[in-house]
mmCIF file of C-alpha atoms in Angstrom:
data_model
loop_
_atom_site.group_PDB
_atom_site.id
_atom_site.type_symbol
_atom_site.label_atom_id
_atom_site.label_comp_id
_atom_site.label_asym_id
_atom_site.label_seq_id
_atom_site.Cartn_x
_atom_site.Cartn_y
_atom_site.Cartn_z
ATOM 1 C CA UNK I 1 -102.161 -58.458 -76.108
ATOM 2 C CA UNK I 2 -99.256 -60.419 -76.781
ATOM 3 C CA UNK I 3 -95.060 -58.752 -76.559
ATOM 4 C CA UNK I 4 -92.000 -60.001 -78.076
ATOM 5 C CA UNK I 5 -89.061 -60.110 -75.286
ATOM 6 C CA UNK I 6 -85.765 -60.339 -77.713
ATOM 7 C CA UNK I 7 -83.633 -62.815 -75.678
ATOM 8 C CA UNK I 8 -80.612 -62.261 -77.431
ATOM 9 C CA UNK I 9 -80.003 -61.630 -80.954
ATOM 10 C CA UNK I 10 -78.725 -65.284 -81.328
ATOM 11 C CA UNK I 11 -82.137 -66.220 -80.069
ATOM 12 C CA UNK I 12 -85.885 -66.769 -81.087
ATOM 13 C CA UNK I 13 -87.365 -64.699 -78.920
ATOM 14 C CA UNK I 14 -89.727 -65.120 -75.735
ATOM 15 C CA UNK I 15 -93.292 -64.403 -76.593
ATOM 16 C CA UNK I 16 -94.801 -63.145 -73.548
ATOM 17 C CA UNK I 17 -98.837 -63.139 -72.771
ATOM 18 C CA UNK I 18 -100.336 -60.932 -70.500
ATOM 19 C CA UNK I 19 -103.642 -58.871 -70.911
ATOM 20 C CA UNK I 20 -102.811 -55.195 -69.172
ATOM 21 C CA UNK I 21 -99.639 -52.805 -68.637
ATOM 22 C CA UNK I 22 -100.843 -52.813 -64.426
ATOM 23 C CA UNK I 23 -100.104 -54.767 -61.773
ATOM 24 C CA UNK I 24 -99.339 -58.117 -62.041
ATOM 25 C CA UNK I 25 -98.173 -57.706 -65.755
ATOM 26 C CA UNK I 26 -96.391 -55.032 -65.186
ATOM 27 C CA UNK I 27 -94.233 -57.206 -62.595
ATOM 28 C CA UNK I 28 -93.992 -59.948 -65.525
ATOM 29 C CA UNK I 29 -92.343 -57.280 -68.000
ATOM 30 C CA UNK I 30 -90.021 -56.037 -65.548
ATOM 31 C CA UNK I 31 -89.172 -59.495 -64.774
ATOM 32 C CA UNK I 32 -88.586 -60.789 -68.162
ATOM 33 C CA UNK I 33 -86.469 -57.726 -68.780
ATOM 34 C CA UNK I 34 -84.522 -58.596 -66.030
ATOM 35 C CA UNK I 35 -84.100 -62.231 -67.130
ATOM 36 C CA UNK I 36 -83.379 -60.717 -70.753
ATOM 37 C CA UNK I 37 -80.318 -59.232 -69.074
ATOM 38 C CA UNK I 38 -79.373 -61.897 -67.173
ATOM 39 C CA UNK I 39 -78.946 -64.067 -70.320
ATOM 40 C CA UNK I 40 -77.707 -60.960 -72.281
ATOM 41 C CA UNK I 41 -75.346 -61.090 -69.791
ATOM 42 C CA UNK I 42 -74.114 -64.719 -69.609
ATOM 43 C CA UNK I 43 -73.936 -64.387 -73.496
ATOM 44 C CA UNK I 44 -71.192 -61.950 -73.030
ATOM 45 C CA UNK I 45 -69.120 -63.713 -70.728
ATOM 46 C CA UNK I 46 -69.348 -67.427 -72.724
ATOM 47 C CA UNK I 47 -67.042 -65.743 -75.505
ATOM 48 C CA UNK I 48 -64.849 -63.643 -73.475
ATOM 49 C CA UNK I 49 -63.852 -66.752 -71.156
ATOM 50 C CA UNK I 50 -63.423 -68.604 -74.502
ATOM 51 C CA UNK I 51 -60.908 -66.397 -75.768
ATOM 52 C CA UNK I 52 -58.859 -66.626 -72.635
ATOM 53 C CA UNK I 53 -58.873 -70.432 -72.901
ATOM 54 C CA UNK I 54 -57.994 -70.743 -76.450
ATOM 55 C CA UNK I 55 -54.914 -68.266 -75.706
ATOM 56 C CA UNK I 56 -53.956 -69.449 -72.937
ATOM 57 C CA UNK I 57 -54.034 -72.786 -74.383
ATOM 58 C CA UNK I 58 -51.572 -71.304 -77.506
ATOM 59 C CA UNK I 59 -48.954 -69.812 -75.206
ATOM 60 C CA UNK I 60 -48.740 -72.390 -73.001
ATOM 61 C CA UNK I 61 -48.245 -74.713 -76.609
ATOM 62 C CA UNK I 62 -46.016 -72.278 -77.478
ATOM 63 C CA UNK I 63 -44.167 -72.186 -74.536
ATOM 64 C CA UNK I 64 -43.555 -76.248 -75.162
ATOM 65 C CA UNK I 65 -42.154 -75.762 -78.426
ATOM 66 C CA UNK I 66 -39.920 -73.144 -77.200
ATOM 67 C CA UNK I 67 -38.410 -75.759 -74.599
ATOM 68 C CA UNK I 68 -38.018 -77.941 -77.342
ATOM 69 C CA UNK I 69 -36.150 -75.339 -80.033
ATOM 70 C CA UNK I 70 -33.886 -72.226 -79.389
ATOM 71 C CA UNK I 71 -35.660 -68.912 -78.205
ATOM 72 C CA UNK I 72 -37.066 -67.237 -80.581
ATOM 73 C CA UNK I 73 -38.844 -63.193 -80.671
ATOM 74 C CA UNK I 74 -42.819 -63.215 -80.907
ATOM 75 C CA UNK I 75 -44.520 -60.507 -81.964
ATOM 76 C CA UNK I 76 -47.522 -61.910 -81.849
ATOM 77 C CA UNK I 77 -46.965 -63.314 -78.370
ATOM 78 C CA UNK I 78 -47.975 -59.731 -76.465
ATOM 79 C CA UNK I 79 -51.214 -59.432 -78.381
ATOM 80 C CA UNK I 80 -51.939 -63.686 -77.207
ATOM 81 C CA UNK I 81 -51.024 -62.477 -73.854
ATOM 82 C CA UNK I 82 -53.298 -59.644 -73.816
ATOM 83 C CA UNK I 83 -55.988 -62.361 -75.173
ATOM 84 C CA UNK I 84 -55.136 -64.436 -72.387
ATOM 85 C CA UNK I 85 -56.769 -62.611 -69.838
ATOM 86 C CA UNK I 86 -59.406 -64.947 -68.057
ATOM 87 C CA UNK I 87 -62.200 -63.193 -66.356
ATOM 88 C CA UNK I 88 -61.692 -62.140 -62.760
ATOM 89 C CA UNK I 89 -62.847 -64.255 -60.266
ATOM 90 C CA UNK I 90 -65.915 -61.840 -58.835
ATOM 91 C CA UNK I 91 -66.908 -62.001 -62.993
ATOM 92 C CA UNK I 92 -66.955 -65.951 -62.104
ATOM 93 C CA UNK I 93 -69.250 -65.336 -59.288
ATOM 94 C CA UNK I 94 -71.404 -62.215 -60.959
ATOM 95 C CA UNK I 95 -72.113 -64.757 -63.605
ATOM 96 C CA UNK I 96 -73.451 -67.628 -61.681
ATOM 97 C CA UNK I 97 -75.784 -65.306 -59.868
ATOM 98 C CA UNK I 98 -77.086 -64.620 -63.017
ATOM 99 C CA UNK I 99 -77.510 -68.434 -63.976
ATOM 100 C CA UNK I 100 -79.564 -68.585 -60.595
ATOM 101 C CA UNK I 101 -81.601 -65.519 -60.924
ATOM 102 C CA UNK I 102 -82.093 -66.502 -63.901
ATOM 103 C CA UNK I 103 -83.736 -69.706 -63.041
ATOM 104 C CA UNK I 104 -85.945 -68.212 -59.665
ATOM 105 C CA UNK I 105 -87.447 -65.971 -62.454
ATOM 106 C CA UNK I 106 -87.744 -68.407 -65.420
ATOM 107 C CA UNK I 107 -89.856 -70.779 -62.046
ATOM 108 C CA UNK I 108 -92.000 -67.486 -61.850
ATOM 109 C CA UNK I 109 -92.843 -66.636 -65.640
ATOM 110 C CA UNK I 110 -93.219 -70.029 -66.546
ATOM 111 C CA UNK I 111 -96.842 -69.644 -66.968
ATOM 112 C CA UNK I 112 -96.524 -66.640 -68.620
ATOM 113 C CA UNK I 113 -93.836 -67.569 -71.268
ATOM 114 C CA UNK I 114 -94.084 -69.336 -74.369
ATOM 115 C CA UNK I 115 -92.504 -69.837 -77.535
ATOM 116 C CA UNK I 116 -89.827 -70.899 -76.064
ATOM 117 C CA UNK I 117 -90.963 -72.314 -72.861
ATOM 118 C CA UNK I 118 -89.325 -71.904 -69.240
ATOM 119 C CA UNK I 119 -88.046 -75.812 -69.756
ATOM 120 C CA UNK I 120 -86.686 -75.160 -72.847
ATOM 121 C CA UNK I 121 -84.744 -71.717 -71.720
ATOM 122 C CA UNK I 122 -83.496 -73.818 -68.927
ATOM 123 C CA UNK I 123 -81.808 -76.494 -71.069
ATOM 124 C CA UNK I 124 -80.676 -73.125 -73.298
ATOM 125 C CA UNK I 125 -78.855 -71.798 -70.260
ATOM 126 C CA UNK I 126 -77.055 -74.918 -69.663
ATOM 127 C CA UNK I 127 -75.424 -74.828 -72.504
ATOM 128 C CA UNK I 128 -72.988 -71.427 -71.520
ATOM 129 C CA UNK I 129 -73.594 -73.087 -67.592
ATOM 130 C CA UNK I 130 -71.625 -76.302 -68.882
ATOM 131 C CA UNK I 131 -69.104 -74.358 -71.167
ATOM 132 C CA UNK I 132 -68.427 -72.300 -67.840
ATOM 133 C CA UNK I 133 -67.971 -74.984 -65.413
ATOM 134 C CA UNK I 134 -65.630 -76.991 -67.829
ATOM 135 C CA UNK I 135 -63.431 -74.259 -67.839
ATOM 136 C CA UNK I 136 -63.313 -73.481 -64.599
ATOM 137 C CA UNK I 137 -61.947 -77.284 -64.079
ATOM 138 C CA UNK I 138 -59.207 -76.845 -66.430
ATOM 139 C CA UNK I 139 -58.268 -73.439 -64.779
ATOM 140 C CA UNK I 140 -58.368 -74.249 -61.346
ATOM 141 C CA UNK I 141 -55.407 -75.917 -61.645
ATOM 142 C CA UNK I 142 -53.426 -72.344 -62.791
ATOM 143 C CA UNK I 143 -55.286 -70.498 -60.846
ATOM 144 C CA UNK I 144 -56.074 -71.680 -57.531
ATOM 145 C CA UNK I 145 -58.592 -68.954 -56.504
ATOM 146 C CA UNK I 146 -60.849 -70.419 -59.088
ATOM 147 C CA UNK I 147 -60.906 -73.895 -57.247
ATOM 148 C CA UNK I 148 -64.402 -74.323 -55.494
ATOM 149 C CA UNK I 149 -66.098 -71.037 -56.782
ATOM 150 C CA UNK I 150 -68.910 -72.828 -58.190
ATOM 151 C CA UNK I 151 -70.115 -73.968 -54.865
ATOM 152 C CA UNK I 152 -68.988 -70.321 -53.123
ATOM 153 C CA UNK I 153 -72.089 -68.971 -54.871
ATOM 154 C CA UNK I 154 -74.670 -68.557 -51.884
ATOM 155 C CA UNK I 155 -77.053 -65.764 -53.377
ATOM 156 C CA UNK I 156 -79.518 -65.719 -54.490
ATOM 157 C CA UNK I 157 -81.005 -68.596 -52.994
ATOM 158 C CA UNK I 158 -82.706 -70.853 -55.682
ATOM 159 C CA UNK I 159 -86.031 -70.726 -54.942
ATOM 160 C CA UNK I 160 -88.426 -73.762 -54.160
ATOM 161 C CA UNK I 161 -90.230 -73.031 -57.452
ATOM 162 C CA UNK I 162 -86.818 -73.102 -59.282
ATOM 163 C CA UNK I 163 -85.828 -76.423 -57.823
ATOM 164 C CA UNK I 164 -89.130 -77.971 -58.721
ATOM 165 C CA UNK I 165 -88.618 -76.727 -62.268
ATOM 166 C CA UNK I 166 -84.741 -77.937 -62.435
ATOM 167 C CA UNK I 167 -85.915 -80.745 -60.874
ATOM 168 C CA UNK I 168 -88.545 -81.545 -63.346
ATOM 169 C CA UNK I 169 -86.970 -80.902 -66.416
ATOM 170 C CA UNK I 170 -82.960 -81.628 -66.592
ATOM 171 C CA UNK I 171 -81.748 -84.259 -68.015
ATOM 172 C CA UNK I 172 -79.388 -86.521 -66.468
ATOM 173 C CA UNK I 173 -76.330 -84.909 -67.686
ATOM 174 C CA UNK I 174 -77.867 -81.319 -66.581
ATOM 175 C CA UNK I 175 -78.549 -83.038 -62.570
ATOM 176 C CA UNK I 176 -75.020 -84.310 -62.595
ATOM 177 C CA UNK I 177 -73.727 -80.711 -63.456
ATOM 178 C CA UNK I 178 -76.135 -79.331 -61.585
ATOM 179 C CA UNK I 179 -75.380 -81.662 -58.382
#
């Protein structure tokens, strides 16, 4: 019996094999659920810490040009503030636990997922993971609690399995962000 796993509606799909609703498969569908919501999840925060950036980016523009000509009334500057609000830090942290759950359970299905594969979901995920991490370079410099909260993210542990799959499968770019 085969079952589609939507990823995301951006997405392909997972195609997931597995031969009973007992037991061990069982385990895999809960699992893949899980990691459905996990990347559900990241896909929610990628656009809502873009937004922040870009406005935060246009005031602080804004605010330049300002400097440079007489004061002037905004309206549209309370509705660019409101858009300027970057996630809180604990959404920071929340997130990256998903990026590592992610990958302990993408090491555990990977026999058991296809169409895409586990390698190929973990280059996907890197994609939001690099996005994130850029940002958080650029805002660290605002906002100091951001500084270091990459590396601040203990749990989960990445599992053996997971490193062995990062290990074997990123690309030099990934390791260097990953490092």
């Amino acid at each position: 019996m085969r079952q589609r796993a939507a990823l995301s509606p951006s997405s392909t799909g997972l195609v997931v094999e597995h031969h009973s609703n007992h037991g061990p498969a069982r385990q895999i569908d809960q699992e893949v659920q899980v990691l459905n919501h996990c990347f559900d999840d990241i896909e929610r925060f990628v656009p809502r810490l873009q937004a922040g950036v870009q406005a935060a980016r246009e005031i602080e523009k804004r605010a330049r040009q300002r400097r440079s000509k007489k004061k002037q009334g905004d309206a549209t500057a309370t509705a660019l503030t409101m858009r300027a609000q970057l996630p809180q830090p604990n959404s920071f942290i929340d997130v990256f636990q998903k990026f590592k759950l992610s990958f302990n359970l993408l090491a555990r299905l990977k026999a058991h997922i296809h169409d895409p594969n586990a390698p190929e979901l973990v280059h996907f995920l890197f994609t939001p993971l690099t996005l994130i991490v850029n940002s958080l370079r650029d805002m660290s410099v605002q906002i100091p609690e951001l500084k270091g909260i990459t590396r601040s993210v203990w749990l989960p542990l990445v599992s053996r399995d997971a490193k062995e799959l990062l290990l074997n499968c990123l690309t030099s770019k990934e390791q260097d962000l990953w490092v």
